[in-house]
CSV table of C-alpha atoms in Angstrom, one decimal:
chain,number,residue,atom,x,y,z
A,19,UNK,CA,0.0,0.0,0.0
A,20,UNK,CA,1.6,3.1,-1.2
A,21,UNK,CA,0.3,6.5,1.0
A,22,UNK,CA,-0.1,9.7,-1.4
A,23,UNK,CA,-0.7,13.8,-0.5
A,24,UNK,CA,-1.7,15.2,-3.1
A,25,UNK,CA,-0.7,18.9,-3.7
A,26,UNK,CA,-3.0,20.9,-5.6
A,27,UNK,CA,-6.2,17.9,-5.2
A,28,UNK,CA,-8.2,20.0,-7.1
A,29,UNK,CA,-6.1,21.2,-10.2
A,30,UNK,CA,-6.2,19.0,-13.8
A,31,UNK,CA,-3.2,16.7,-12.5
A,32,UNK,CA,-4.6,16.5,-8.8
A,33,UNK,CA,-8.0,15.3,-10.4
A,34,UNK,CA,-6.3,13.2,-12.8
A,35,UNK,CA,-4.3,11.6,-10.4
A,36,UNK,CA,-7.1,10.7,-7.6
A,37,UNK,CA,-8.7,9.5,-11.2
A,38,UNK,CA,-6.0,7.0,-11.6
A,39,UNK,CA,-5.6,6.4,-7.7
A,40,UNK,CA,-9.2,5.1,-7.4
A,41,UNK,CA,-8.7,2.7,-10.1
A,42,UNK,CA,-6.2,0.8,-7.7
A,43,UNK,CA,-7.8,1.2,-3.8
A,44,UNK,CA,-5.8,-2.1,-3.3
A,45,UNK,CA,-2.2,-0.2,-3.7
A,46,UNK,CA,-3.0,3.2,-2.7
A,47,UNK,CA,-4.3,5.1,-0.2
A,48,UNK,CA,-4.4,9.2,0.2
A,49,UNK,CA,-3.5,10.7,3.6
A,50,UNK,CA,-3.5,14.0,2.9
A,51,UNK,CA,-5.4,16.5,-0.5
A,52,UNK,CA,-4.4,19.8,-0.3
A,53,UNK,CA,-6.2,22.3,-2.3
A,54,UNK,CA,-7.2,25.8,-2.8
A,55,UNK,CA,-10.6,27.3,-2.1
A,56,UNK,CA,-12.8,25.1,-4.6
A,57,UNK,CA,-14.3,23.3,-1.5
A,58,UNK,CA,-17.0,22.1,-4.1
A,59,UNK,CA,-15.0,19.9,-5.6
A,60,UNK,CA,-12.7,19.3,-2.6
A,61,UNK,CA,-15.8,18.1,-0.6
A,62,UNK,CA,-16.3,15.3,-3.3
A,63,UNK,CA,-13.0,14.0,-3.2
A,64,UNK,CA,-13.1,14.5,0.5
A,65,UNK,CA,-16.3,12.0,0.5
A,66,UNK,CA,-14.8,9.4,-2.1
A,67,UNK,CA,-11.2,8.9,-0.9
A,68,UNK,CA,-11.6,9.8,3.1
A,69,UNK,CA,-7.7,11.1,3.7
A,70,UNK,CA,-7.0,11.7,7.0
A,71,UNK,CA,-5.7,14.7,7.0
A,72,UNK,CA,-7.4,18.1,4.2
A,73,UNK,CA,-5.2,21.2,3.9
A,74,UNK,CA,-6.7,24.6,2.8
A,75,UNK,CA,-5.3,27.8,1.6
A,76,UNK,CA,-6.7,30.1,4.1
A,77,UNK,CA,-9.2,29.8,7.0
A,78,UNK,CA,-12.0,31.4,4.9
A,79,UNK,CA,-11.9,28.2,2.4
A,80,UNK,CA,-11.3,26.0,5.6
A,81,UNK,CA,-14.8,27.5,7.2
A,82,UNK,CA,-16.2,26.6,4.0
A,83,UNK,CA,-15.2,23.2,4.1
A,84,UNK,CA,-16.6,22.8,7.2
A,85,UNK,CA,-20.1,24.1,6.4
A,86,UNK,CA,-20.1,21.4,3.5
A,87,UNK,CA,-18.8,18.7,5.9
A,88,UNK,CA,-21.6,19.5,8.1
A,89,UNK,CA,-24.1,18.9,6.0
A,90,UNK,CA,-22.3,15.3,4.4
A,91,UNK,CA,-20.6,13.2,7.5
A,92,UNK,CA,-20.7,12.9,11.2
A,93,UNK,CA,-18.3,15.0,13.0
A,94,UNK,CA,-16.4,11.6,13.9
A,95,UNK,CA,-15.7,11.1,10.6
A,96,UNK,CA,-13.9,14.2,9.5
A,97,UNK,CA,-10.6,14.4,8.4
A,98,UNK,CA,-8.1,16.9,10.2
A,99,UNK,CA,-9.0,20.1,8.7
A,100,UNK,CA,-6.5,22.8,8.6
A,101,UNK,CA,-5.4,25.8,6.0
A,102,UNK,CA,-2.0,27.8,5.2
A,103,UNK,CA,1.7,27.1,4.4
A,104,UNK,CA,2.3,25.6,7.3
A,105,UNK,CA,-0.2,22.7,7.1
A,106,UNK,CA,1.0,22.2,3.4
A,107,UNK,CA,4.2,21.2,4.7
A,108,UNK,CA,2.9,19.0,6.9
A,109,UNK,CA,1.0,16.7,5.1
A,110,UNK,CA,4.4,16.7,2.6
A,111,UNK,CA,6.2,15.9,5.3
A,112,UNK,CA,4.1,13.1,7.4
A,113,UNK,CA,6.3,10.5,8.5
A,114,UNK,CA,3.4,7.8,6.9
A,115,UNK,CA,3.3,9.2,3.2
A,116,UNK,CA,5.9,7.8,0.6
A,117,UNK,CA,4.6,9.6,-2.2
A,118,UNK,CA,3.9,13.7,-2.9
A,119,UNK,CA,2.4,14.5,-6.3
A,120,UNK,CA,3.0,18.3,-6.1
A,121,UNK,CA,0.7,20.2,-8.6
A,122,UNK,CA,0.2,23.5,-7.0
A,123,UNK,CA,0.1,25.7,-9.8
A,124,UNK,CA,2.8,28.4,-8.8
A,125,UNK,CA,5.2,28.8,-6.0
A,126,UNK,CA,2.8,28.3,-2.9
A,127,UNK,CA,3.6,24.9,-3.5
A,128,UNK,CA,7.6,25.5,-3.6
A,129,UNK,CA,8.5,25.1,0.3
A,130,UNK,CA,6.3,21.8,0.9
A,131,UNK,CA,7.5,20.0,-2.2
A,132,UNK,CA,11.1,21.0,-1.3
A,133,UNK,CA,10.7,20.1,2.4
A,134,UNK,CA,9.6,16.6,1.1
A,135,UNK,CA,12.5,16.3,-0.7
A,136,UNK,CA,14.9,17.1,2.3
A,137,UNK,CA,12.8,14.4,4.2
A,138,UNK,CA,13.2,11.6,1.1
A,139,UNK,CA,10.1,11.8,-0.3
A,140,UNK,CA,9.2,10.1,-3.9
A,141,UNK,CA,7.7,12.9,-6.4
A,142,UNK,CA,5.8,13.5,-8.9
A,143,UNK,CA,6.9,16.5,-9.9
A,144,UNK,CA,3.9,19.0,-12.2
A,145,UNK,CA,5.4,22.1,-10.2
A,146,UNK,CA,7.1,23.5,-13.1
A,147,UNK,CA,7.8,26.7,-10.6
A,148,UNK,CA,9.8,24.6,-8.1
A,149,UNK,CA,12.5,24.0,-10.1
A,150,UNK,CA,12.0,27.1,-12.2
A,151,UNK,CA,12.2,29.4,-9.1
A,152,UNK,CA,15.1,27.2,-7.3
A,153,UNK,CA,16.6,24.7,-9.1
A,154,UNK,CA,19.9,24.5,-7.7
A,155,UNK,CA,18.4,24.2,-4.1
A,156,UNK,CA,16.0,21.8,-4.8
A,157,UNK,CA,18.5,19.5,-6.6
A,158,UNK,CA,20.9,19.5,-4.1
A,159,UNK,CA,18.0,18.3,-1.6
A,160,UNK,CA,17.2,15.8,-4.0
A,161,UNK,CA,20.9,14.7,-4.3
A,162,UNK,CA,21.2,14.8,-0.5
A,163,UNK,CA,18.3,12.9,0.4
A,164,UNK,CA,18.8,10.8,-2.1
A,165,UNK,CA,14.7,10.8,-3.6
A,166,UNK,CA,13.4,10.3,-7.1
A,167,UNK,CA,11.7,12.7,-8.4
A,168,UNK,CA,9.6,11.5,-11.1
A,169,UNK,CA,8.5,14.6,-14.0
A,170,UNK,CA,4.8,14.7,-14.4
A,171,UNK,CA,4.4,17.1,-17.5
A,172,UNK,CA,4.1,15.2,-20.5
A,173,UNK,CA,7.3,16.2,-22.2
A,174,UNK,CA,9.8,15.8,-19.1
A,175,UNK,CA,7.9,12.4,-18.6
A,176,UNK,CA,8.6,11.5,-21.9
A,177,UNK,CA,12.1,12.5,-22.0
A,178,UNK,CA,12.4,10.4,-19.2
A,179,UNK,CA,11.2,7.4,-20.5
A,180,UNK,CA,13.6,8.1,-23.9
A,181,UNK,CA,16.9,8.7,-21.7
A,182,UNK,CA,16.4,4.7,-20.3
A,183,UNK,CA,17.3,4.0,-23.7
A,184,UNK,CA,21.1,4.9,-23.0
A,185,UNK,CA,23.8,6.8,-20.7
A,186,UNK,CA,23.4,10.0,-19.8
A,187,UNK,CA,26.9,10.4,-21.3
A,188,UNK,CA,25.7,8.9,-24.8
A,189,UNK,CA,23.0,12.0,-25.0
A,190,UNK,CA,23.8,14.5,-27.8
A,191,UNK,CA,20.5,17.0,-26.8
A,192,UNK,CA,17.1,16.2,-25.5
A,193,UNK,CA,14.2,17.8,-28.0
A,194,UNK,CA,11.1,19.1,-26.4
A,195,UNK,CA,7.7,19.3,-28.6
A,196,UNK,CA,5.4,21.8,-28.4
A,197,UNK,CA,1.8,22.4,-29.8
A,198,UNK,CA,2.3,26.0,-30.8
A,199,UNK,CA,-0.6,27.0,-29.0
A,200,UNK,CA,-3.7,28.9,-30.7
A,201,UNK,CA,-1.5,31.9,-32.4
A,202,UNK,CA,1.1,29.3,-34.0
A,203,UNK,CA,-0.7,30.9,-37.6
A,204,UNK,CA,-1.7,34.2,-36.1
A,205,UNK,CA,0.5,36.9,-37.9
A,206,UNK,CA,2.3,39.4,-35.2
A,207,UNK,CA,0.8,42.2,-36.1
A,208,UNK,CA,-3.0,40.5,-35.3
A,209,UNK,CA,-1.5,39.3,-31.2
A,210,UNK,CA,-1.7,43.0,-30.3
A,211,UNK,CA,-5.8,42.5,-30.8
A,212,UNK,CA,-5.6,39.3,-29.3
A,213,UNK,CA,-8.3,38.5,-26.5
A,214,UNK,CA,-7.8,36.4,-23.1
A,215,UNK,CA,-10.7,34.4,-24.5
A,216,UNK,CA,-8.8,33.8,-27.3
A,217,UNK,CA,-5.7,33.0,-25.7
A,218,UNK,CA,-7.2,30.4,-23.4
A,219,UNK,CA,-9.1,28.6,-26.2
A,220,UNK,CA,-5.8,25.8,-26.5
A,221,UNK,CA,-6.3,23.5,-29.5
A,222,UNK,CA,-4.5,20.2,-27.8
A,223,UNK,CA,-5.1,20.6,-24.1
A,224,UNK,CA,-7.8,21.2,-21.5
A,225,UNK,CA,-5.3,23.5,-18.4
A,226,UNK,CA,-5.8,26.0,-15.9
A,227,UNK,CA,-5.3,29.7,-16.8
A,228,UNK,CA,-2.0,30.7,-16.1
A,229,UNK,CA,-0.8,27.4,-18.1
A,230,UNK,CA,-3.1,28.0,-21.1
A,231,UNK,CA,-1.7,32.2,-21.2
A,232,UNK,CA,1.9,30.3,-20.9
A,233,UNK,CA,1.0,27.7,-23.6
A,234,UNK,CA,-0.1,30.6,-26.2
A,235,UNK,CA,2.9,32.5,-25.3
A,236,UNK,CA,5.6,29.6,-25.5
A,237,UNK,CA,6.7,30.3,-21.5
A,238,UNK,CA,5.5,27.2,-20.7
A,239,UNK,CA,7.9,25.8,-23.1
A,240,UNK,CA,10.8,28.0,-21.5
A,241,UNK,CA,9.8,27.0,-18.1
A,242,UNK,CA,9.6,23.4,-19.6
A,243,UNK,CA,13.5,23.7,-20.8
A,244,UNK,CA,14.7,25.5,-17.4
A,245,UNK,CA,13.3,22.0,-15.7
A,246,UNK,CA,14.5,19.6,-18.3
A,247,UNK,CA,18.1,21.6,-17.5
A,248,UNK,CA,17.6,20.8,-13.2
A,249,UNK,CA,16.0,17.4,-14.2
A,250,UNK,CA,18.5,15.9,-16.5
A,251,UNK,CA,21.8,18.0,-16.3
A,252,UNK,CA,21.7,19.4,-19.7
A,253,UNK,CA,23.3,22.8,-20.6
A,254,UNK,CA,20.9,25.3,-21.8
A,255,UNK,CA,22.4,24.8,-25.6
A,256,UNK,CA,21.8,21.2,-25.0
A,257,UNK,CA,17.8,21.7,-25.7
A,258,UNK,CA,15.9,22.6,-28.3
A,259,UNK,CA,12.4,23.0,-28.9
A,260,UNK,CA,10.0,22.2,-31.6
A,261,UNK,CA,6.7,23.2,-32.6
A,262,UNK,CA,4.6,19.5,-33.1
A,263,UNK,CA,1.1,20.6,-33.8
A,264,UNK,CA,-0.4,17.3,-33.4
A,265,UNK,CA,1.1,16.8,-29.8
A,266,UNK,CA,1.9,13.3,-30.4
A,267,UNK,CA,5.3,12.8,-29.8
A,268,UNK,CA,6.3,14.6,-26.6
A,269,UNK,CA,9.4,14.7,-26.3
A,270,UNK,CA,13.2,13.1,-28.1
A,271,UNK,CA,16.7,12.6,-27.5
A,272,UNK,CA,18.9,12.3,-30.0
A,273,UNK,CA,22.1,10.0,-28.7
A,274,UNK,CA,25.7,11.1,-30.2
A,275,UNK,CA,25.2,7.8,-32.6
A,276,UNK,CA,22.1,9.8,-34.6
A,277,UNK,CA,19.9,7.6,-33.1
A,278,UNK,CA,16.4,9.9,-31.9
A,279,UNK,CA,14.4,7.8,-29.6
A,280,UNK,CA,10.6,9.5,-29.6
A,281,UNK,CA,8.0,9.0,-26.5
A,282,UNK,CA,4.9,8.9,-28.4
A,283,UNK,CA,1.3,8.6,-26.6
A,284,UNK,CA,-2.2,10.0,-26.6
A,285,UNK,CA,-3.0,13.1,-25.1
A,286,UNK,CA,-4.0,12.3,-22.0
A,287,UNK,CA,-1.9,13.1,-18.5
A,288,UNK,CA,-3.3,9.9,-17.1
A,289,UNK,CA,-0.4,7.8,-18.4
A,290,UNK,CA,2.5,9.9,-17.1
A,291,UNK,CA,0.7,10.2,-13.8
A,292,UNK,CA,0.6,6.6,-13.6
A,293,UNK,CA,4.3,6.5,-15.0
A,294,UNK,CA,5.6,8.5,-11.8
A,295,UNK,CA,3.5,6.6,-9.4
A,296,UNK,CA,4.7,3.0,-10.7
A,297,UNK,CA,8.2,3.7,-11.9
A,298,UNK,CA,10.7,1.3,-12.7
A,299,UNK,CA,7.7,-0.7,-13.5
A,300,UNK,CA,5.2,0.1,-16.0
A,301,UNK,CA,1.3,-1.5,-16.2
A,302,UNK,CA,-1.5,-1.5,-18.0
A,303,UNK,CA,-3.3,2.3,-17.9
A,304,UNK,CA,-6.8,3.0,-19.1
A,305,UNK,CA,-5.9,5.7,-21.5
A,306,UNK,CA,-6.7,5.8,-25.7
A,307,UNK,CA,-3.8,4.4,-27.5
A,308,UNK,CA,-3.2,5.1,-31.0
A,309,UNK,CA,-4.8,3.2,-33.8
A,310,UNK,CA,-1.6,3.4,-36.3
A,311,UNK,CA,-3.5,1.3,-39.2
A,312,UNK,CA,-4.9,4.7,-39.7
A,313,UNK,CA,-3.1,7.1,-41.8
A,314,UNK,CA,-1.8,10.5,-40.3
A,315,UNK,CA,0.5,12.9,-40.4
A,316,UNK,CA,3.0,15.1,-38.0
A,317,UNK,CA,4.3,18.5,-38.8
A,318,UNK,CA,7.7,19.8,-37.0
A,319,UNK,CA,9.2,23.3,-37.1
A,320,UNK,CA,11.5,25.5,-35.0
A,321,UNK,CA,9.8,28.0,-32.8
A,322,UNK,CA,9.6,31.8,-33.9
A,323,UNK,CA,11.8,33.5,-31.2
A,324,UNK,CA,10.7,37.0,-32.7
A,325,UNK,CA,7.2,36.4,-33.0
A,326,UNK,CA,7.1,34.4,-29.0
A,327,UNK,CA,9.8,36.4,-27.5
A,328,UNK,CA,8.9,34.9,-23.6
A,329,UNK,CA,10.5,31.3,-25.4
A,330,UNK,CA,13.8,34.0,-25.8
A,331,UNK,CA,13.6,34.9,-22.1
A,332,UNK,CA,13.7,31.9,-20.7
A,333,UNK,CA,16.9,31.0,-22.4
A,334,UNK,CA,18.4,34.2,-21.6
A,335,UNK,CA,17.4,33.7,-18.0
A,336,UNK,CA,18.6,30.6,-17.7
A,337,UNK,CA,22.5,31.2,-19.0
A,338,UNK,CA,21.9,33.7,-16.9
A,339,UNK,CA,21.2,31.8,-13.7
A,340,UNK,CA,21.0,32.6,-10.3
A,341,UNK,CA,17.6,34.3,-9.2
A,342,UNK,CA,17.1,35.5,-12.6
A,343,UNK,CA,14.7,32.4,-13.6
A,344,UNK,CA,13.0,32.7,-10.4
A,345,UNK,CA,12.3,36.9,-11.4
A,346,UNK,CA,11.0,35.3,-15.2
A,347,UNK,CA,8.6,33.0,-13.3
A,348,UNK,CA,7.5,35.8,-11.1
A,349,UNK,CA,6.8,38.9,-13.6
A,350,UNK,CA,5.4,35.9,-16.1
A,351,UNK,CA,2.6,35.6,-13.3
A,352,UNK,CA,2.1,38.8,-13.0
A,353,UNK,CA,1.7,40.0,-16.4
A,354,UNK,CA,-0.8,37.4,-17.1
A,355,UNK,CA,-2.9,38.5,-14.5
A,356,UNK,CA,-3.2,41.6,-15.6
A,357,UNK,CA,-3.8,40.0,-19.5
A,358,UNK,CA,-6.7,38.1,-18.3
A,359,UNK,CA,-8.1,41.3,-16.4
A,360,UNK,CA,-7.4,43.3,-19.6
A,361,UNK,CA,-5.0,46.0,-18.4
A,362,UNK,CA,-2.2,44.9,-20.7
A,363,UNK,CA,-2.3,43.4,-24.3
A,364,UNK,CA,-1.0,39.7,-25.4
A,365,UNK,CA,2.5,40.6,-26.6
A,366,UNK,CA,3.0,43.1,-23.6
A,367,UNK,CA,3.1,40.0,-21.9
A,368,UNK,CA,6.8,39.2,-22.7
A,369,UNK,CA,7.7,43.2,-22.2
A,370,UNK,CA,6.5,42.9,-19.2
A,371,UNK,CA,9.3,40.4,-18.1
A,372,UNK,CA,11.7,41.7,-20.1
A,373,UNK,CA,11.5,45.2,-18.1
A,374,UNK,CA,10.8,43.1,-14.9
A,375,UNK,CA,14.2,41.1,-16.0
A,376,UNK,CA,16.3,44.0,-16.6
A,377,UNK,CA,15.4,46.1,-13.4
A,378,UNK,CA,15.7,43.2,-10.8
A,379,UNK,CA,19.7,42.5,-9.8
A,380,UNK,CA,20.7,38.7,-9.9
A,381,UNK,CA,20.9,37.2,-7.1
A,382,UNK,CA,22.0,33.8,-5.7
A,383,UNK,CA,19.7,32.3,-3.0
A,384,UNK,CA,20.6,30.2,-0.5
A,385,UNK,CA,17.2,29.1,1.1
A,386,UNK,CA,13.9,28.9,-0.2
A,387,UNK,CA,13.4,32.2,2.3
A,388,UNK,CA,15.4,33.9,-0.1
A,389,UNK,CA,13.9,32.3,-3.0
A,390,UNK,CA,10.6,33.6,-1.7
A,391,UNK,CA,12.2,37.3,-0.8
A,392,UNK,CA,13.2,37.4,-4.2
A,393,UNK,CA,9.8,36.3,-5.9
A,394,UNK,CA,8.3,38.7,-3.9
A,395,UNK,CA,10.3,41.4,-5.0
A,396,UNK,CA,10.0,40.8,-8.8
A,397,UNK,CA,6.2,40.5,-8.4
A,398,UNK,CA,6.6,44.1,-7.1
A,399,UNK,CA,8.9,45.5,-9.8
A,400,UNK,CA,6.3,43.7,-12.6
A,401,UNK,CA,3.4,45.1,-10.8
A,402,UNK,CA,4.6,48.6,-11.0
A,403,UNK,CA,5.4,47.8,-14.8
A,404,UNK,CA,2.2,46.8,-15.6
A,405,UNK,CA,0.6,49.9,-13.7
A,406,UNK,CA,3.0,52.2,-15.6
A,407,UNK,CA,2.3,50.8,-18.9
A,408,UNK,CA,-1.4,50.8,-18.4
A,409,UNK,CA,-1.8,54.8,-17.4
A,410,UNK,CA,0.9,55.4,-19.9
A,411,UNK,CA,-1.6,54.3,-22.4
A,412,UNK,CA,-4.3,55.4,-20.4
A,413,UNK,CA,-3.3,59.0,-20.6
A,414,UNK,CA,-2.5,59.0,-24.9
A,415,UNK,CA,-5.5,57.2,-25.6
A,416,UNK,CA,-8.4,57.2,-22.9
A,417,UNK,CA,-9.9,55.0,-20.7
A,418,UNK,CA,-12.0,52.6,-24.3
A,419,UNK,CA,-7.9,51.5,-25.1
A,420,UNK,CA,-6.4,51.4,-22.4
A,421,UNK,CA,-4.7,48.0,-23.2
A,422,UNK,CA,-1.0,48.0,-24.3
């Protein structure tokens, strides 16, 4: 019986994984979901899989929980209830769990998945922001500790299944796919009239809203080659990324023979999910496979670094290293905020960070206090960005365009 916490229960790959966790009730049990305030659906899962102990983000969400508990089970029957960064830790760090998927979209998962590394735990790692934000820390807990951490996202899950194929010292570069997002064929010029309903209409996959506005950008795919650069020890010139439409193949490494080994699977995060839970051993998962007595077809082409300059930042901030990737994940947040609330425009995005880049020094952390001090900080420096550019426009324009 393997015992699970579950960080971000509620997200896609929270729900997807208590999906492929109740298909086994014989080999898993969950001790601990930890969520945000969707108490609606926590309340279900609360019901279903009866963890011992639910985690909240703040009180409010806990009181909510409560008032839903009330009405569904006798008081004997609840789970510990408790809220805050704290308690996330906590049910990371239990002495009884062996396993922490950590999906908190952003860094307010950070400190628990790093704590459960310093205290051994396995991981499924969907965080893109832990190692993102502090890489160097979190892999020198990792190495410390001695834990697996297991990638999650679909292209860093499929790298790692292509790098069993050899030695790591047999790798030439490791190829990442991405879909392109909706504006792959949307000229330049059109982004600046581009709407956040637009932008979160992805053509491949069904995500929260940060990771759809990162998908249609191409910083997902940066933050996706910052963590393939922690994850696998590759130099920043050592990956590349391609635009793959179809979102078939996920990701390839190309071995100093010529040989490219491909990871190829539906579209469906089921399968790596169950990858990191199972690993070394794989087993049969319910998920589509691919009927190849059909005919198809699969596009490839080199991302347009002028067109997605966020995809440029990321590299730049990750030669750049130190703090800087953790200042890139920061303003990124920030800026797409303001997107979906409409004070700045879809390619502002990326100026956004670039500004936020420039104006916030380098630093080199050396706790996740500092990592935290720092994220702060840059959130500042992109929120006064955002303000400036916004009245900038404001003023010149009036208050019907006030997007830039």
């Amino acid at each position: 019986m393997n015992i699970l916490t579950i960080l971000g229960s509620t997200g896609s790959i929270g729900v997807s994984t208590l999906d492929v966790v109740g298909r086994h009730p014989d080999r898993y049990r969950v001790h601990a979901l930890v969520a945000g305030s969707n108490t609606g659906l926590l309340i279900q899962q609360v019901l279903k899989f009866r963890p011992r102990v639910v985690v909240t983000a703040t009180e409010q969400s806990r009181e909510s929980l409560i008032k839903r508990l009330a009405e569904s089970l006798p008081r004997s029957e609840w789970p510990d209830l408790r809220y805050g960064a704290q308690a996330r830790v906590e049910a990371a760090t239990d002495p009884e769990v062996d396993f922490v998927m950590s999906a908190i979209v952003g860094v307010a998962g950070l400190e628990a998945t790093y704590e459960a590394i310093r205290c051994g735990k396995r991981v499924g790692l969907a965080n893109k922001e832990v190692l993102v934000a502090s890489g160097q820390l979190v892999i020198d807990a990792a190495r410390k500790s001695g834990t697996e951490m297991i990638p999650v996202d679909s292209e860093h899950n499929g790298a790692h299944q292509c790098l069993r194929a050899g030695k790591r010292s047999e790798v030439a570069r490791l190829i990442l796919t991405a879909s392109g997002g909706p504006f792959r064929e949307t000229s330049r010029e059109k982004l600046a009239a581009v709407t956040p309903a637009e932008a979160l209409n992805h053509p491949t996959w069904k995500m929260g809203q940060r990771i759809t506005i990162d998908s249609a950008t191409l910083m997902n795919k940066g933050f996706e080659v910052i963590e393939a650069c922690w994850l696998f020890d590759f130099s920043a010139d050592e990956v590349d990324v391609v635009i793959h439409p179809q979102s078939t193949v996920h990701a390839m490494v190309e071995y100093t023979d010529g040989s490219v080994i491909a990871q190829i699977s539906a579209t469906d995060m089921r399968m790596p999910i169950q990858y990191a839970l199972t690993y070394p051993a794989r087993e049969s998962a319910l998920v589509p496979r691919l009927d190849w007595s059909q005919a198809r077809s699969w596009n490839f082409y080199g991302p347009d670094f002028d067109k997605f300059p966020a995809l440029r930042l990321a590299y730049q901030a990750l030669r750049e290293g130190g703090s800087a990737s953790c200042t890139l994940n920061a303003a990124d947040e920030v800026a797409v905020e303001a997107f979906l609330r409409e004070e700045i425009s879809f390619p502002s995005i990326p100026a956004v960070i670039e500004e936020t880049l420039e104006r916030v020094p380098v630093r080199k952390p050396g706790s996740i206090q500092e990592v935290l001090e720092v994220d702060e900080q840059s959130r500042s420096v992109a929120r006064q960005i955002v303000r400036q550019r916004a009245q900038t426009v404001y003023e010149e324009r009036g208050p019907v365009s006030a997007k830039v």
